[in-house]
Coordinates of C-alpha atoms and ligand atoms in Angstrom, one line a residue:
X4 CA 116.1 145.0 78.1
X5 CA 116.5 142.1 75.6
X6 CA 113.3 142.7 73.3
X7 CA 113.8 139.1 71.4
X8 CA 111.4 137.4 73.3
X9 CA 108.9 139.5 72.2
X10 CA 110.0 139.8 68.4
X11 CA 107.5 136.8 67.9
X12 CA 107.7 135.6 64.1
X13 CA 104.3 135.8 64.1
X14 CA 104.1 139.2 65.0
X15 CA 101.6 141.1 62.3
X16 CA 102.7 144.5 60.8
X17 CA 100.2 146.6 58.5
X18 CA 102.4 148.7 56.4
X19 CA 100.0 152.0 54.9
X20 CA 101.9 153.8 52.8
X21 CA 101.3 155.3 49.3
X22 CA 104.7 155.3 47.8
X23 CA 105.3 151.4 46.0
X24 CA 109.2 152.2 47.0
X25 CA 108.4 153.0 50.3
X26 CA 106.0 150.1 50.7
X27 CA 108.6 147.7 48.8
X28 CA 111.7 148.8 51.3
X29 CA 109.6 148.6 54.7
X30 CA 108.1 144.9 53.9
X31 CA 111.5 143.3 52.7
X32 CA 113.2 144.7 56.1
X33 CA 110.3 143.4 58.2
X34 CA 109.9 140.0 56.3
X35 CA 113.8 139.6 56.5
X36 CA 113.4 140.5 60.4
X37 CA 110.6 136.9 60.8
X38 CA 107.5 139.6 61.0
X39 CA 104.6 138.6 58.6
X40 CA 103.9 142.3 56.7
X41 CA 100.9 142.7 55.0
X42 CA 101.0 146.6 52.9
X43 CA 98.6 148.9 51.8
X44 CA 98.9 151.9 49.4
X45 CA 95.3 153.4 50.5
X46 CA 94.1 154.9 54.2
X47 CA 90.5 153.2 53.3
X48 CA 92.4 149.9 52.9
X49 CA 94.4 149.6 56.0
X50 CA 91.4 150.6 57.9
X51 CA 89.5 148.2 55.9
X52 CA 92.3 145.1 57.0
X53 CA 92.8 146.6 60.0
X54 CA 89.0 146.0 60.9
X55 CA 89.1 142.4 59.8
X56 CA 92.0 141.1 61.3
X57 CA 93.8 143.5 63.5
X58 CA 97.5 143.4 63.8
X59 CA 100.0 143.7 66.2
X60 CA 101.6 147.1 64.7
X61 CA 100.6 149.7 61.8
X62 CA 103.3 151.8 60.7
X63 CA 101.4 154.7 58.8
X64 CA 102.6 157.3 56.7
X65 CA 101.3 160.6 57.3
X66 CA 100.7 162.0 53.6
X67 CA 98.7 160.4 51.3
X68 CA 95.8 161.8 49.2
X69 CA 92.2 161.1 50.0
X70 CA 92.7 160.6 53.6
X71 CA 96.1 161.6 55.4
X72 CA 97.6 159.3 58.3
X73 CA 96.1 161.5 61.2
X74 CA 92.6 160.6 60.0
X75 CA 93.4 157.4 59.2
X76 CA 94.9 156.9 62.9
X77 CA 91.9 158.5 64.4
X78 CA 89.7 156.4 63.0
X79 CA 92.0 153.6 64.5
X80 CA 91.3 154.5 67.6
X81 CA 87.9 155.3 67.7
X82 CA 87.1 151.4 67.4
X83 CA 87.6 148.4 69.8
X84 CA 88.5 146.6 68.2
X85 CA 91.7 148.6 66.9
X86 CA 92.3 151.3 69.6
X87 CA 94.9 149.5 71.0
X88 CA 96.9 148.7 67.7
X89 CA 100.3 151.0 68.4
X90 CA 100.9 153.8 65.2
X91 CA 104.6 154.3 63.9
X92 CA 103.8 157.0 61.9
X93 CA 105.8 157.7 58.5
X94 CA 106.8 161.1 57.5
X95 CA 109.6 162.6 54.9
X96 CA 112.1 164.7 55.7
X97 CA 111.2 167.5 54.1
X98 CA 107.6 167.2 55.4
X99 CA 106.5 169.2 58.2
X100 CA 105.7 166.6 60.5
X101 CA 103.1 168.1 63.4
X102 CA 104.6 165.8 66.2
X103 CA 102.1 167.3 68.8
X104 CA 99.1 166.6 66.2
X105 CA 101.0 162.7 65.7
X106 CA 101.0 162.2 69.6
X107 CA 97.6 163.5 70.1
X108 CA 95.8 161.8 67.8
X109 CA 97.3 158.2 69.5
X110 CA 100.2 157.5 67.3
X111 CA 103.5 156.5 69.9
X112 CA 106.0 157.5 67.2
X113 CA 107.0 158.2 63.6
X114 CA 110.1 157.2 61.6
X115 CA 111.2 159.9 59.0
X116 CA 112.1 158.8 55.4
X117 CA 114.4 157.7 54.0
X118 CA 115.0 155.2 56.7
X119 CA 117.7 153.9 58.2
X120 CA 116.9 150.1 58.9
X121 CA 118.3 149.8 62.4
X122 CA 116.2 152.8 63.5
X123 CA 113.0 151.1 62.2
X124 CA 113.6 147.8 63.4
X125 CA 114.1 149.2 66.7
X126 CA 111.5 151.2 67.1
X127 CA 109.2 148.4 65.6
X128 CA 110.6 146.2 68.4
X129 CA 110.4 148.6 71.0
X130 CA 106.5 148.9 70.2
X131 CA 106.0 145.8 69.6
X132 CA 107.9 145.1 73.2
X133 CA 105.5 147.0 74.9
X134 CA 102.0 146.3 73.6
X135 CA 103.1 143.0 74.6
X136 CA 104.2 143.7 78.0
X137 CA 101.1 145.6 78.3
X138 CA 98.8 142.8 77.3
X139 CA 100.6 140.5 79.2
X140 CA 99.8 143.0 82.1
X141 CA 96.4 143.3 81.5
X142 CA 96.0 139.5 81.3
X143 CA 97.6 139.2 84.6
X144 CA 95.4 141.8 86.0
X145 CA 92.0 139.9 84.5
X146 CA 93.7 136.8 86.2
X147 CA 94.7 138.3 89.4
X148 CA 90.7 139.6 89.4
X149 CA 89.2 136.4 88.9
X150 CA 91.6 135.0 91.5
X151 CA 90.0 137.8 93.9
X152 CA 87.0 136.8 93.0
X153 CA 87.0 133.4 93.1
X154 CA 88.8 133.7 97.1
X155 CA 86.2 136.2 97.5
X156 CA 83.5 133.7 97.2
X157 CA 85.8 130.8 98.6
X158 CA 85.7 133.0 102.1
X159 CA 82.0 133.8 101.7
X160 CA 81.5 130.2 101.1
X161 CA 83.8 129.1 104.2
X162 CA 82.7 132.0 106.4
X163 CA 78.8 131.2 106.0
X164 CA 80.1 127.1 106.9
X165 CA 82.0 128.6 109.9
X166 CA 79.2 131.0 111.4
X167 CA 76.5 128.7 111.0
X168 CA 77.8 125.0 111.6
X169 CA 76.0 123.3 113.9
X170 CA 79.9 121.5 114.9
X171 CA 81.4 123.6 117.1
X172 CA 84.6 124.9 115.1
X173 CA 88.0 126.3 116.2
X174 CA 91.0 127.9 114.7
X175 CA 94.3 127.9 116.7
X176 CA 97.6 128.8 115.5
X177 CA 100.1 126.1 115.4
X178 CA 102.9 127.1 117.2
X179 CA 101.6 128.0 120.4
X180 CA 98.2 127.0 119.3
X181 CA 96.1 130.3 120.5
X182 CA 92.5 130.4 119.7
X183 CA 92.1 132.9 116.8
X184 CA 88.5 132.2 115.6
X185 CA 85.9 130.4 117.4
X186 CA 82.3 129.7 115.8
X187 CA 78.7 130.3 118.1
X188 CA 78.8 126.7 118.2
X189 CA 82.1 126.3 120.0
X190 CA 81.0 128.6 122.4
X191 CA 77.3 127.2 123.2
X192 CA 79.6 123.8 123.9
X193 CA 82.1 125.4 125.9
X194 CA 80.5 127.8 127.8
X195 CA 83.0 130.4 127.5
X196 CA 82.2 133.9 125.7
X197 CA 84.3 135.2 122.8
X198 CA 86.8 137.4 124.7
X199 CA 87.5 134.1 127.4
X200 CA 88.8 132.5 124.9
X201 CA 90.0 134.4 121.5
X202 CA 93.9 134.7 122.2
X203 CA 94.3 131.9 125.3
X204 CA 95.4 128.7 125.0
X205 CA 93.3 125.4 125.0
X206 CA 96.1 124.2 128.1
X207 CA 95.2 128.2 129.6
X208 CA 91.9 127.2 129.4
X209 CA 92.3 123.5 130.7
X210 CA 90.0 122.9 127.7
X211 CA 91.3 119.2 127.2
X212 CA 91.3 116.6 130.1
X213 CA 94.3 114.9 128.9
X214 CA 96.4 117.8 127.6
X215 CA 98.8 115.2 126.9
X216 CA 96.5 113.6 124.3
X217 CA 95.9 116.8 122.4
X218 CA 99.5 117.9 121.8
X219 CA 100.0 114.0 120.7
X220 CA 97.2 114.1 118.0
X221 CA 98.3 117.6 116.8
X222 CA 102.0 116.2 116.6
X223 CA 100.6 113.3 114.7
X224 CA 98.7 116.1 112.3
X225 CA 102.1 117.1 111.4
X226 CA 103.0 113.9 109.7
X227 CA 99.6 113.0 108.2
X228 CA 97.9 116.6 107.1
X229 CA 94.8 116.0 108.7
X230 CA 93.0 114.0 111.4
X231 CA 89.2 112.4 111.8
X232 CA 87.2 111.4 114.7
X233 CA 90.0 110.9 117.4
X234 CA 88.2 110.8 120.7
X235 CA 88.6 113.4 123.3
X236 CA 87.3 114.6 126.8
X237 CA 86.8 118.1 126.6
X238 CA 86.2 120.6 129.9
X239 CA 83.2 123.2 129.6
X240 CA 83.7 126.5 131.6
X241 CA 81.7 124.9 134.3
X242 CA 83.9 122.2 134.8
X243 CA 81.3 119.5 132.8
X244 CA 83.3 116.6 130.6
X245 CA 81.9 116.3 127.0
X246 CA 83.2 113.6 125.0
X247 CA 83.9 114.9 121.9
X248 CA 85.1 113.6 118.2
X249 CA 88.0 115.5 117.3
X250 CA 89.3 116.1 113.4
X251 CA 91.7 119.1 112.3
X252 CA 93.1 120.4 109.2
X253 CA 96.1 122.2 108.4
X254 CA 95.0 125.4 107.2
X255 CA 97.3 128.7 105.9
X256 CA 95.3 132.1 107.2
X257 CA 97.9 134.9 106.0
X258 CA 100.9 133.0 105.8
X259 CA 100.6 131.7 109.2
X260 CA 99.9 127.7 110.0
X261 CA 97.0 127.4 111.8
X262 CA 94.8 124.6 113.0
X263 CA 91.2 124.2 112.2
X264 CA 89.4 122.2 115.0
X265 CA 85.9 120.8 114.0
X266 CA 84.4 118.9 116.8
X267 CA 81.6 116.3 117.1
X268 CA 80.0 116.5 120.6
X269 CA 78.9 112.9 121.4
X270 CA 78.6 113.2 125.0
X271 CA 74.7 112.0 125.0
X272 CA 75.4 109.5 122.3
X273 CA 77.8 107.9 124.5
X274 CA 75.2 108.1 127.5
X275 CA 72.6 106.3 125.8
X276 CA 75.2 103.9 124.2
X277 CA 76.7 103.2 127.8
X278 CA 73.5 102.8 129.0
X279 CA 72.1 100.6 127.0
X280 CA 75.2 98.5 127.3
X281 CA 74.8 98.0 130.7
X282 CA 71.4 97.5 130.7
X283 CA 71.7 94.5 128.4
X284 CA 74.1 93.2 130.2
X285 CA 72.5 93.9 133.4
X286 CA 69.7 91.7 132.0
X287 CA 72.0 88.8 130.5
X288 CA 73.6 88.1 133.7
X289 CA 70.6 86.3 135.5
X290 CA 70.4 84.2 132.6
X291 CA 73.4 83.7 131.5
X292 CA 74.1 82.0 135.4
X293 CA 71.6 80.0 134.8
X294 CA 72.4 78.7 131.8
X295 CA 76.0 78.2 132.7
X296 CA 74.8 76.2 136.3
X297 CA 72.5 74.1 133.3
X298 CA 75.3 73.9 131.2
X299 CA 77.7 72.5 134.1
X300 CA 74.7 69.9 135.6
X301 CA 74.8 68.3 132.3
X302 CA 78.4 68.2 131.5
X303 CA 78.9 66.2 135.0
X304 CA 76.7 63.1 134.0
X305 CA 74.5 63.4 136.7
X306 CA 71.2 63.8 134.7
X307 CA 72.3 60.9 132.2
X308 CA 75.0 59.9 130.2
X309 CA 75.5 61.7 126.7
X310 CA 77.2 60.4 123.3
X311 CA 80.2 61.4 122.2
X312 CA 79.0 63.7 119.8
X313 CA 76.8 65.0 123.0
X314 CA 79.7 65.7 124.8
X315 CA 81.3 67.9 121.6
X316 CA 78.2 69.7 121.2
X317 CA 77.9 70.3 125.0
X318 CA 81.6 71.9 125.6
X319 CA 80.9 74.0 122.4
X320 CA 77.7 75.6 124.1
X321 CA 80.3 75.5 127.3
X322 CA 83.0 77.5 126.1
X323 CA 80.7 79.7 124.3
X324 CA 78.7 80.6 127.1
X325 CA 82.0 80.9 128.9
X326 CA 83.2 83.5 126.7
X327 CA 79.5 85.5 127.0
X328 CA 79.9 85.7 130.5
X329 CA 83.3 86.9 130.2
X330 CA 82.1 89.8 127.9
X331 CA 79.2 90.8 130.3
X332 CA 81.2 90.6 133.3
X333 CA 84.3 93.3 131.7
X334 CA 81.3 95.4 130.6
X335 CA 80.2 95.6 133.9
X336 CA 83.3 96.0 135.6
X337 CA 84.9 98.8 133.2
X338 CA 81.4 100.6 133.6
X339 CA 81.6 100.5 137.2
X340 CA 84.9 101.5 137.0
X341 CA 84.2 104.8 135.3
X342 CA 81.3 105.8 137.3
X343 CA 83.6 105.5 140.4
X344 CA 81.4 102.7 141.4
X345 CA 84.5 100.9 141.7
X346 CA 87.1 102.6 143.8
X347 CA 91.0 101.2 143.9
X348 CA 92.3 99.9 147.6
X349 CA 95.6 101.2 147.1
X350 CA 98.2 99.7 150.1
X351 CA 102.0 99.8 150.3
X352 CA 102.7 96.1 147.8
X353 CA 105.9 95.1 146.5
X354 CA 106.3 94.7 142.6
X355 CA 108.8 92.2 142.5
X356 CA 105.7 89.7 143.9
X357 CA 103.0 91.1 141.6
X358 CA 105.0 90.5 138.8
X359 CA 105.9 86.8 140.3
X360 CA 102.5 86.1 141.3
X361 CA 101.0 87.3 137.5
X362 CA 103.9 85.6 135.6
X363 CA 102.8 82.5 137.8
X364 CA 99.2 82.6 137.1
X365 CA 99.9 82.7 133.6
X366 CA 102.6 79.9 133.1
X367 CA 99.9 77.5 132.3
X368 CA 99.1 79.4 129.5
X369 CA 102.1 80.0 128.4
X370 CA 103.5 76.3 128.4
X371 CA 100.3 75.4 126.3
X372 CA 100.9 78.1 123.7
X373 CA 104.6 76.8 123.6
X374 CA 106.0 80.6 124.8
X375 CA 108.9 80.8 127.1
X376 CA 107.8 82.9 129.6
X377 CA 110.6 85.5 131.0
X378 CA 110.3 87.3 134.4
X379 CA 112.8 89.9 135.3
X380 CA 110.9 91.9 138.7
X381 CA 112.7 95.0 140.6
X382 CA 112.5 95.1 144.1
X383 CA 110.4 98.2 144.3
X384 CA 107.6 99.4 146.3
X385 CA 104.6 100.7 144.9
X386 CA 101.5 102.1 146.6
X387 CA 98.3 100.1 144.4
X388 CA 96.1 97.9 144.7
X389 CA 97.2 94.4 144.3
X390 CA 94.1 92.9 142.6
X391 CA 93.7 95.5 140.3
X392 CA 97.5 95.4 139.0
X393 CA 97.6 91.6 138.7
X394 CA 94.4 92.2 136.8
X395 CA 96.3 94.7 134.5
X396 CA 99.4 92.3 134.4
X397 CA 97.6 89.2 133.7
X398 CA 95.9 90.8 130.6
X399 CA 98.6 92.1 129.4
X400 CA 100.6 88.8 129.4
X401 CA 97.8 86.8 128.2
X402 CA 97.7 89.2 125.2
X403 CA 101.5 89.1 124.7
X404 CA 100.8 84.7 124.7
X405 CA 97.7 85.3 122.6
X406 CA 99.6 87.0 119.7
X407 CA 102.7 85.4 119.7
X408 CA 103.5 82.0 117.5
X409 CA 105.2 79.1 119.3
X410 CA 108.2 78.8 120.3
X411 CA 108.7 82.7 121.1
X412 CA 109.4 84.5 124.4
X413 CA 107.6 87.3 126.6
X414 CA 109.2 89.0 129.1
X415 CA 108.0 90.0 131.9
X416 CA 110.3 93.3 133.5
X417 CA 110.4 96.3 135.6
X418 CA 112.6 99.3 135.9
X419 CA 113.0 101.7 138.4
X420 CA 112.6 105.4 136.4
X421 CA 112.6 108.3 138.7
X422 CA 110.2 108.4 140.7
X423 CA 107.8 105.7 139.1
X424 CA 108.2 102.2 138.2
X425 CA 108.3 101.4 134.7
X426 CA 106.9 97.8 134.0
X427 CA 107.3 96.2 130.9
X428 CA 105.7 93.3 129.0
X429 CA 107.6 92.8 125.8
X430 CA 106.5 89.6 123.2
X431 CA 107.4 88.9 119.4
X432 CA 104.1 88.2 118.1
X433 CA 102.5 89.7 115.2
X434 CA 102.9 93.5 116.5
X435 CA 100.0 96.6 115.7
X436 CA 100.0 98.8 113.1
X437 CA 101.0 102.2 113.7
X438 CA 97.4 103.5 113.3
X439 CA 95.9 101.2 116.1
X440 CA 98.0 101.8 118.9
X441 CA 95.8 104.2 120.4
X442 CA 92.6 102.7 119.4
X443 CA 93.2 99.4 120.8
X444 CA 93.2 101.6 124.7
X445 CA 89.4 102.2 123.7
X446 CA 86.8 99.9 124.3
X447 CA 85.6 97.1 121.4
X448 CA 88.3 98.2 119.7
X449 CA 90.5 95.3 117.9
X450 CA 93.3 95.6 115.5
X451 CA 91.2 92.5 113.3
X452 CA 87.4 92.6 113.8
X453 CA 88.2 88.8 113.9
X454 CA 90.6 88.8 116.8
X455 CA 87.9 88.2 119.6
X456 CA 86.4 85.5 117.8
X457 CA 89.9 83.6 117.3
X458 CA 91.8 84.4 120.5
X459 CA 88.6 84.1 122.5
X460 CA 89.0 87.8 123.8
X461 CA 86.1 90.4 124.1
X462 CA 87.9 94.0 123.2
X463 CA 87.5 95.1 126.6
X464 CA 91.1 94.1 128.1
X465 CA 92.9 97.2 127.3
X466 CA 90.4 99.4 128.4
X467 CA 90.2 98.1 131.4
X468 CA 93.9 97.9 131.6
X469 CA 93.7 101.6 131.1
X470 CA 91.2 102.6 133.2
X471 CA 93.1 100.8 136.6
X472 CA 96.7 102.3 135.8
X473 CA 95.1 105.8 135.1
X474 CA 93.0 105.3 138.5
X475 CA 96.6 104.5 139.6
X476 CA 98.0 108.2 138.6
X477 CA 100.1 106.3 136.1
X478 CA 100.2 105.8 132.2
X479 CA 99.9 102.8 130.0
X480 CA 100.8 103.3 126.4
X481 CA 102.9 100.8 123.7
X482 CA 105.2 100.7 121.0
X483 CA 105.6 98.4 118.1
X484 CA 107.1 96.8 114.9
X485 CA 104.5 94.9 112.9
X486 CA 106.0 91.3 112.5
X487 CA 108.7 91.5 115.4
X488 CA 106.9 92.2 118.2
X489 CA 105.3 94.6 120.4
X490 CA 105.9 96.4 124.2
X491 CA 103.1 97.3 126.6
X492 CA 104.7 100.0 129.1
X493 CA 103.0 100.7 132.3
X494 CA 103.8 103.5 134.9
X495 CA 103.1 103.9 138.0
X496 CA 104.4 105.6 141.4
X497 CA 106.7 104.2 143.5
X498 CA 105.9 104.3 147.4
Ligands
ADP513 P1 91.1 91.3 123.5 O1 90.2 90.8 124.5 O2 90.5 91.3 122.1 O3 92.5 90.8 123.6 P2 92.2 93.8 124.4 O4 91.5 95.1 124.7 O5 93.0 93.2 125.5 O6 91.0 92.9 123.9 O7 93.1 94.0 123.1 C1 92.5 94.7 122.0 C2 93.2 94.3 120.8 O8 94.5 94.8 120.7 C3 93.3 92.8 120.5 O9 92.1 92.3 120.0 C4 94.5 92.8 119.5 O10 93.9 93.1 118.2 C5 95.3 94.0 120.0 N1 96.4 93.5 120.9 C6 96.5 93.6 122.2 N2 97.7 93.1 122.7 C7 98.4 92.8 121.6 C8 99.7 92.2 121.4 N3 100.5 91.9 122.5 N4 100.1 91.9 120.2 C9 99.3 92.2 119.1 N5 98.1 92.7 119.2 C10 97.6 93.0 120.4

């Protein structure tokens, strides 16, 4: 092994040794060599300097009057603060050097006189080689405890979180994912006990409504590290749907990727929030008729003529009202819709004259918007119900008008894809960002918290949208390119 790294100029040798000569030879070599020597002629002395600042090596000779080397090295040891100094001892030739009695009272070696300098140097080396690999060990092995330590109390820490969260918790694996770890509070939620779920699958399980959705959030945990709040449905044991607030973290558990699941129940926060939704509007739709029916009476002229500025004031209130009434109503109808208060009529239709008839309905709009409306229909024959798709349709073109400049095109086209039919409505508006295109299928839920104030919509489109194709056994998703343009897809199965 190549001892030069060790050979550190700085490396401190105490030389002990009665004889000047002696003393004179072993510090020129040494000095030469880079080592800083500092030589004594008395035992007393290098114990003394040994004491006050102890060096890295003591090469010691073994006779000198008052006190020999072995006491001298015994003393050595018996402190702290020196015991771990390595002794070269020095002895003559003709003396009879007790080897046994050098070992045994902690020297590591001796060099016999008169000296032959590559012999000393390498056995200074050598020692000096290993006292520093050895401190180098033990620093690792003071590190490598603390390390222990501080995971030690890391797990405690995370174990205590774990057990007593009041968030139900759950670690998959990534790959497959399999449950390995599930807290008290997952259970309680789920309704399963440890062994029905510890090694299954949350698809085994049928723990997610839309199975789909899960493995599409995971996927997108891939790319961003970790997730917050996505909203879920989750299935309890006895069949019950919570709705749940999902965020995961990429965690390594012995080398293997796992997935920590922490999940926010807000099943009854949702309740109360639906409910009071629909009890508001419940309550602002007597009104709100009756305002409207005012509103109308006195925009026809009947009660009186107004001013100009009348008139202004008058359709503000108008359109205003208008756009209240919108709101309540799609509150209303998506709530109806997911209490199964509204059911779908689905009858044999063709698409080619949904699509006509919704590309119709919104031409108006189109031409006023200065968008070139494109319709592109396949004969096709889908099993739906009419109303409900030229519902979807129409939103989705008005949307695709909405966001679009003048002078740009939508298109309006279907495709025949196995055994669905995909329809597409494609614009070149302003696009969504990436992080939206999920969100915007929820309800209230807006890529610019100004967007139903400008474009006069109420947030609720989409979800609606969503709620009819998935009553429809089909999908609704899109894809987009901020700037150039967005594509709403809709599914759904052919006759
Ligand atoms: P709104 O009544 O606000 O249009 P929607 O649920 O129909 O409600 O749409 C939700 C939001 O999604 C819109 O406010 C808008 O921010 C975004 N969005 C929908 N369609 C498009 C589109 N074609 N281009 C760009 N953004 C869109």
């Amino acid at each position: 092994m190549d001892s030069q790294p060790f050979k550190t100029p700085l490396a401190n040798i105490l030389v002990i040794d009665d004889t000047p000569e002696n003393l004179h030879l072993l510090a020129a070599m040494l000095t030469e060599q880079g080592y800083k020597v500092r030589s004594v002629t008395k035992g007393s002395a290098g114990l003394r300097g040994a004491q006050a600042a102890p060096p890295d090596l003591i090469l010691l000779d073994i006779n000198m009057p008052e006190m020999n080397g072995y006491e001298v090295c015994q003393h050595l040891k018996e402190s702290d603060r020196t015991r771990d100094i390595p002794v070269i001892f020095i002895s003559a030739m003709n003396d009879v050097l007790d080897k046994v009695k050098a070992f045994s009272v902690g020297g590591v070696d001796f060099i016999t006189k008169p000296f032959q300098v590559e012999e000393v140097l390498a056995r200074v080396d050598n020692h000096l080689m290993i006292r520093n690999l050895r401190s180098s060990l033990q620093e690792q092995n003071a590190r490598l405890q603390q390390e222990i330590c501080e995971r030690k109390q890391a797990e405690e820490k995370f174990a205590k979180a774990f057990r007593s969260s009041p968030s139900p918790i759950a670690i998959t694996t990534f790959s497959e994912p399999r449950f390995t770890e599930v807290n008290n509070s997952f259970l309680r939620m789920s309704g399963y006990c440890l062994e029905e779920i510890i090694g299954y699958t949350a698809a085994e399980l049928q723990l997610w409504i839309s199975s789909q959705k899960y493995a599409s959030t995971i996927a997108k945990l891939l790319e961003i590290g970790s997730l917050q709040n996505y909203e879920m449905e989750f299935r309890t044991k006895s069949g019950e749907v919570r709705i749940v607030l999902l965020s995961a973290e990429l965690i390594d558990i012995c080398g293997i990727e796992c997935v920590l699941n922490i999940i926010n129940d807000i099943t009854e926060r949702k309740r109360l929030e639906n409910e009071f939704i629909s009890l508001v509007s419940h309550e602002l739709r007597t009104p709100l008729t009756s305002i409207i029916g005012s509103l109308d009476l006195l925009s026809t002229g009947l009660l009186g003529t107004l001013t100009t500025k009348g008139q202004q004031v008058l359709n503000i209130a108008l359109t205003n009202t208008e756009r209240l009434n919108r709101l309540v109503n799609d509150i209303l109808d998506l709530e109806r819709m997911k209490s199964g208060k509204i059911t779908m009529l689905p009858v044999k239709c063709n698409a080619d004259h949904l699509m006509i008839q919704a590309a119709e309905a919104m031409q108006a709009m189109a031409e006023r918007a200065g968008i070139t409306l494109v319709t592109e229909p396949a004969m096709a024959e889908i099993i739906a119900d009419p109303d409900r798709i030229l519902q979807t349709l129409t939103n989705l073109l008005s949307n695709a008008i909405k966001f679009s400049e003048p002078g740009k095109s939508v298109w309006l086209r279907a495709k025949l894809q196995g055994e669905h039919l995909q329809i597409e409505v494609q614009d070149q508006g302003r696009g969504i960002p990436e992080n939206k295109l999920q969100t915007i299928f929820e309800r209230f839920q807006q890529v610019d918290v100004s967007d139903s104030r400008k474009k006069g919509g109420t947030g609720l489109g989409l979800a609606i949208c969503r709620n009819i194709v998935e009553q429809h056994n089909g999908k609704i998703w899109v894809e987009s390119i901020l700037n150039q343009g967005s594509t709403f897809y809709v599914t759904l199965p052919l006759a």
